[in-house]
Amino acid sequence: MPPHLRTLITLDDARRRLYDGDLLLFRRRGLIAVAGRGEHSHAAKVAWWGDTPFCLEVREWHGGRAVTLASQVRCCPGRIDVFRTNPSGRWSEYDRMQSTRYMRRLAGCDYGYRAVAAAALLHLPFVRLLVRPEVEDDAVDRRPPFCSQACAMADRIAGGVDPAPYLADRLTEPADLARSPFYEYQFTLTGE
């Protein structure tokens, strides 16, 4: 999204507009953003614990974890885009609480380094000619997930809606989630 189209809002002002299961997409230069299909390099989900919004994520070097959203905004001011999950309730079967629970259960899991490397390899020109990407989620992948894979799995397996129906979870990148009609950009979080 071009910078002039972003709506900047502080976390304090955004609190009433954050819901469990909303998608957080981080913009920064990294392997996933450079090799991928868009400007986002990391995906996570919002979860409320009491009156504190948390960021549920599967992050390189850390694996699955839950950290306060405020800590992430301090670390990445102006680079966290918030997307409403299931805008306007279009998918009536979606269960945002189950999706959020699924992401919470990933806390402590390893990071899927092999999975992200396999997804990145599909971008190499020669490999793209020889290998067709998987489009179906035949079964739950038991290997550790990477960030956007975890978000897609949470919404598909627990939430009941596949956000990228023509792409396997294990190949879903943050940019794929940003383009999905299952999510709608709301605002970008800035520092205080």
CSV table of C-alpha atoms in Angstrom, one decimal:
chain,number,residue,atom,x,y,z
A,1,MET,CA,0.0,0.0,0.0
A,2,PRO,CA,1.5,3.4,-0.9
A,3,PRO,CA,2.4,5.5,2.1
A,4,HIS,CA,0.0,8.3,1.2
A,5,LEU,CA,-2.9,5.9,1.5
A,6,ARG,CA,-2.0,4.6,5.0
A,7,THR,CA,-4.0,5.8,8.0
A,8,LEU,CA,-1.6,6.4,10.9
A,9,ILE,CA,-3.0,5.9,14.4
A,10,THR,CA,-1.4,5.5,17.8
A,11,LEU,CA,-1.9,2.3,19.7
A,12,ASP,CA,-3.8,4.2,22.4
A,13,ASP,CA,-6.3,5.5,19.8
A,14,ALA,CA,-6.5,2.1,18.1
A,15,ARG,CA,-7.4,0.1,21.2
A,16,ARG,CA,-11.2,0.3,20.6
A,17,ARG,CA,-10.7,-0.8,17.0
A,18,LEU,CA,-8.6,-3.9,17.7
A,19,TYR,CA,-10.3,-7.3,17.8
A,20,ASP,CA,-9.2,-10.8,18.7
A,21,GLY,CA,-7.9,-12.5,15.5
A,22,ASP,CA,-7.2,-9.3,13.5
A,23,LEU,CA,-4.2,-9.7,11.3
A,24,LEU,CA,-1.0,-7.7,11.8
A,25,LEU,CA,1.3,-7.4,8.8
A,26,PHE,CA,4.8,-5.9,9.4
A,27,ARG,CA,6.5,-3.9,6.7
A,28,ARG,CA,10.3,-4.2,6.6
A,29,ARG,CA,13.1,-5.4,4.4
A,30,GLY,CA,13.9,-9.0,4.9
A,31,LEU,CA,14.2,-12.3,3.0
A,32,ILE,CA,10.4,-12.8,2.9
A,33,ALA,CA,9.7,-9.3,1.6
A,34,VAL,CA,12.5,-9.3,-0.9
A,35,ALA,CA,11.9,-12.8,-2.2
A,36,GLY,CA,8.1,-12.7,-1.7
A,37,ARG,CA,5.3,-11.1,-3.6
A,38,GLY,CA,4.8,-7.9,-1.6
A,39,GLU,CA,6.0,-5.4,0.9
A,40,HIS,CA,5.2,-7.3,4.1
A,41,SER,CA,7.7,-9.6,5.7
A,42,HIS,CA,5.9,-10.8,8.8
A,43,ALA,CA,2.4,-11.8,9.9
A,44,ALA,CA,0.9,-12.1,13.4
A,45,LYS,CA,-2.5,-11.9,15.1
A,46,VAL,CA,-4.1,-9.7,17.7
A,47,ALA,CA,-5.3,-11.3,21.0
A,48,TRP,CA,-6.7,-9.5,24.0
A,49,TRP,CA,-5.6,-10.6,27.5
A,50,GLY,CA,-7.6,-8.6,30.0
A,51,ASP,CA,-7.3,-5.0,28.9
A,52,THR,CA,-3.9,-5.5,27.1
A,53,PRO,CA,-3.7,-6.3,23.4
A,54,PHE,CA,-1.0,-8.9,22.5
A,55,CYS,CA,0.7,-9.9,19.3
A,56,LEU,CA,0.6,-13.7,18.7
A,57,GLU,CA,3.3,-14.7,16.3
A,58,VAL,CA,5.7,-17.3,15.1
A,59,ARG,CA,9.0,-15.4,14.6
A,60,GLU,CA,12.4,-16.5,13.5
A,61,TRP,CA,14.9,-17.0,16.4
A,62,HIS,CA,12.0,-17.1,18.8
A,63,GLY,CA,9.4,-19.5,17.5
A,64,GLY,CA,5.8,-19.2,18.7
A,65,ARG,CA,5.3,-16.4,21.2
A,66,ALA,CA,2.9,-13.9,22.7
A,67,VAL,CA,4.2,-10.4,23.4
A,68,THR,CA,2.4,-7.1,24.1
A,69,LEU,CA,1.4,-5.3,21.0
A,70,ALA,CA,2.8,-2.1,22.6
A,71,SER,CA,6.3,-3.7,22.6
A,72,GLN,CA,6.1,-4.4,18.9
A,73,VAL,CA,4.8,-0.9,18.1
A,74,ARG,CA,7.8,0.6,20.1
A,75,CYS,CA,10.1,-1.7,18.0
A,76,CYS,CA,8.5,-1.0,14.6
A,77,PRO,CA,6.6,2.3,14.7
A,78,GLY,CA,4.7,3.1,11.5
A,79,ARG,CA,5.4,-0.4,10.1
A,80,ILE,CA,2.6,-2.5,11.5
A,81,ASP,CA,-0.5,-2.6,9.3
A,82,VAL,CA,-3.7,-3.8,11.0
A,83,PHE,CA,-6.2,-5.7,8.8
A,84,ARG,CA,-9.7,-6.6,10.0
A,85,THR,CA,-10.3,-10.3,9.7
A,86,ASN,CA,-13.6,-11.2,8.1
A,87,PRO,CA,-14.7,-7.6,7.3
A,88,SER,CA,-18.5,-7.0,7.5
A,89,GLY,CA,-19.0,-10.6,8.7
A,90,ARG,CA,-19.1,-11.9,5.1
A,91,TRP,CA,-18.0,-15.4,6.2
A,92,SER,CA,-20.6,-16.3,8.7
A,93,GLU,CA,-18.9,-19.6,9.6
A,94,TYR,CA,-15.7,-17.8,10.8
A,95,ASP,CA,-14.9,-18.2,14.5
A,96,ARG,CA,-12.4,-15.6,15.5
A,97,MET,CA,-12.1,-16.9,19.0
A,98,GLN,CA,-11.1,-20.4,17.9
A,99,SER,CA,-8.6,-18.9,15.5
A,100,THR,CA,-7.1,-16.8,18.3
A,101,ARG,CA,-6.9,-19.9,20.6
A,102,TYR,CA,-5.1,-21.8,17.9
A,103,MET,CA,-2.5,-19.1,17.7
A,104,ARG,CA,-2.1,-19.0,21.5
A,105,ARG,CA,-1.4,-22.8,21.4
A,106,LEU,CA,1.5,-22.1,19.0
A,107,ALA,CA,3.3,-20.3,21.8
A,108,GLY,CA,6.5,-22.2,22.4
A,109,CYS,CA,6.6,-24.0,19.0
A,110,ASP,CA,9.8,-23.9,16.9
A,111,TYR,CA,10.1,-21.6,13.9
A,112,GLY,CA,9.6,-23.4,10.5
A,113,TYR,CA,13.0,-22.5,8.9
A,114,ARG,CA,12.7,-25.4,6.5
A,115,ALA,CA,9.1,-24.5,5.5
A,116,VAL,CA,10.1,-20.8,4.8
A,117,ALA,CA,13.1,-22.0,2.8
A,118,ALA,CA,10.9,-24.3,0.7
A,119,ALA,CA,8.4,-21.6,0.0
A,120,ALA,CA,11.2,-19.2,-1.0
A,121,LEU,CA,12.8,-21.7,-3.3
A,122,LEU,CA,9.6,-21.7,-5.4
A,123,HIS,CA,10.5,-18.1,-6.4
A,124,LEU,CA,13.7,-19.1,-8.2
A,125,PRO,CA,13.2,-18.8,-12.0
A,126,PHE,CA,14.4,-22.3,-12.9
A,127,VAL,CA,12.5,-24.0,-10.0
A,128,ARG,CA,9.3,-22.1,-11.0
A,129,LEU,CA,9.5,-23.8,-14.4
A,130,LEU,CA,9.8,-27.3,-13.0
A,131,VAL,CA,7.7,-27.3,-9.8
A,132,ARG,CA,4.0,-26.3,-9.5
A,133,PRO,CA,3.1,-24.9,-6.1
A,134,GLU,CA,0.6,-26.8,-4.0
A,135,VAL,CA,-2.8,-25.2,-3.9
A,136,GLU,CA,-4.6,-27.6,-1.6
A,137,ASP,CA,-4.3,-28.2,2.1
A,138,ASP,CA,-4.6,-31.9,2.1
A,139,ALA,CA,-3.8,-32.4,5.8
A,140,VAL,CA,-2.4,-30.4,8.7
A,141,ASP,CA,1.3,-30.0,8.3
A,142,ARG,CA,3.0,-31.3,11.4
A,143,ARG,CA,6.3,-29.4,10.8
A,144,PRO,CA,6.9,-26.1,12.6
A,145,PRO,CA,5.2,-23.2,10.8
A,146,PHE,CA,6.5,-19.8,9.8
A,147,CYS,CA,4.6,-16.6,10.5
A,148,SER,CA,2.1,-16.3,7.7
A,149,GLN,CA,1.6,-20.1,7.5
A,150,ALA,CA,0.6,-20.1,11.2
A,151,CYS,CA,-1.9,-17.2,10.6
A,152,ALA,CA,-3.4,-19.0,7.6
A,153,MET,CA,-3.6,-22.3,9.5
A,154,ALA,CA,-5.3,-20.6,12.5
A,155,ASP,CA,-8.0,-19.1,10.3
A,156,ARG,CA,-8.5,-22.2,8.2
A,157,ILE,CA,-8.2,-25.1,10.7
A,158,ALA,CA,-9.7,-23.4,13.8
A,159,GLY,CA,-11.5,-20.4,12.4
A,160,GLY,CA,-13.2,-22.3,9.6
A,161,VAL,CA,-12.3,-20.1,6.6
A,162,ASP,CA,-9.3,-20.5,4.3
A,163,PRO,CA,-7.9,-17.0,3.7
A,164,ALA,CA,-5.9,-18.2,0.6
A,165,PRO,CA,-8.1,-20.9,-0.9
A,166,TYR,CA,-5.9,-21.4,-4.0
A,167,LEU,CA,-2.7,-21.8,-2.1
A,168,ALA,CA,-1.5,-24.3,0.5
A,169,ASP,CA,-0.9,-22.8,4.0
A,170,ARG,CA,2.8,-23.9,3.8
A,171,LEU,CA,3.3,-21.6,0.8
A,172,THR,CA,1.2,-18.6,2.1
A,173,GLU,CA,3.3,-15.5,2.4
A,174,PRO,CA,2.4,-12.2,4.2
A,175,ALA,CA,1.7,-10.6,0.9
A,176,ASP,CA,-0.8,-13.3,0.1
A,177,LEU,CA,-2.7,-12.5,3.2
A,178,ALA,CA,-2.6,-8.8,2.4
A,179,ARG,CA,-4.3,-9.4,-0.9
A,180,SER,CA,-6.9,-11.8,0.5
A,181,PRO,CA,-10.5,-10.5,0.6
A,182,PHE,CA,-10.8,-12.2,4.0
A,183,TYR,CA,-8.7,-9.3,5.4
A,184,GLU,CA,-9.3,-5.6,5.0
A,185,TYR,CA,-6.7,-2.9,5.8
A,186,GLN,CA,-7.8,-0.6,8.7
A,187,PHE,CA,-4.8,1.5,9.8
A,188,THR,CA,-1.1,1.5,10.6
A,189,LEU,CA,0.1,1.7,14.2
A,190,THR,CA,2.5,4.5,15.1
A,191,GLY,CA,4.5,5.2,18.3
A,192,GLU,CA,3.0,7.2,21.0
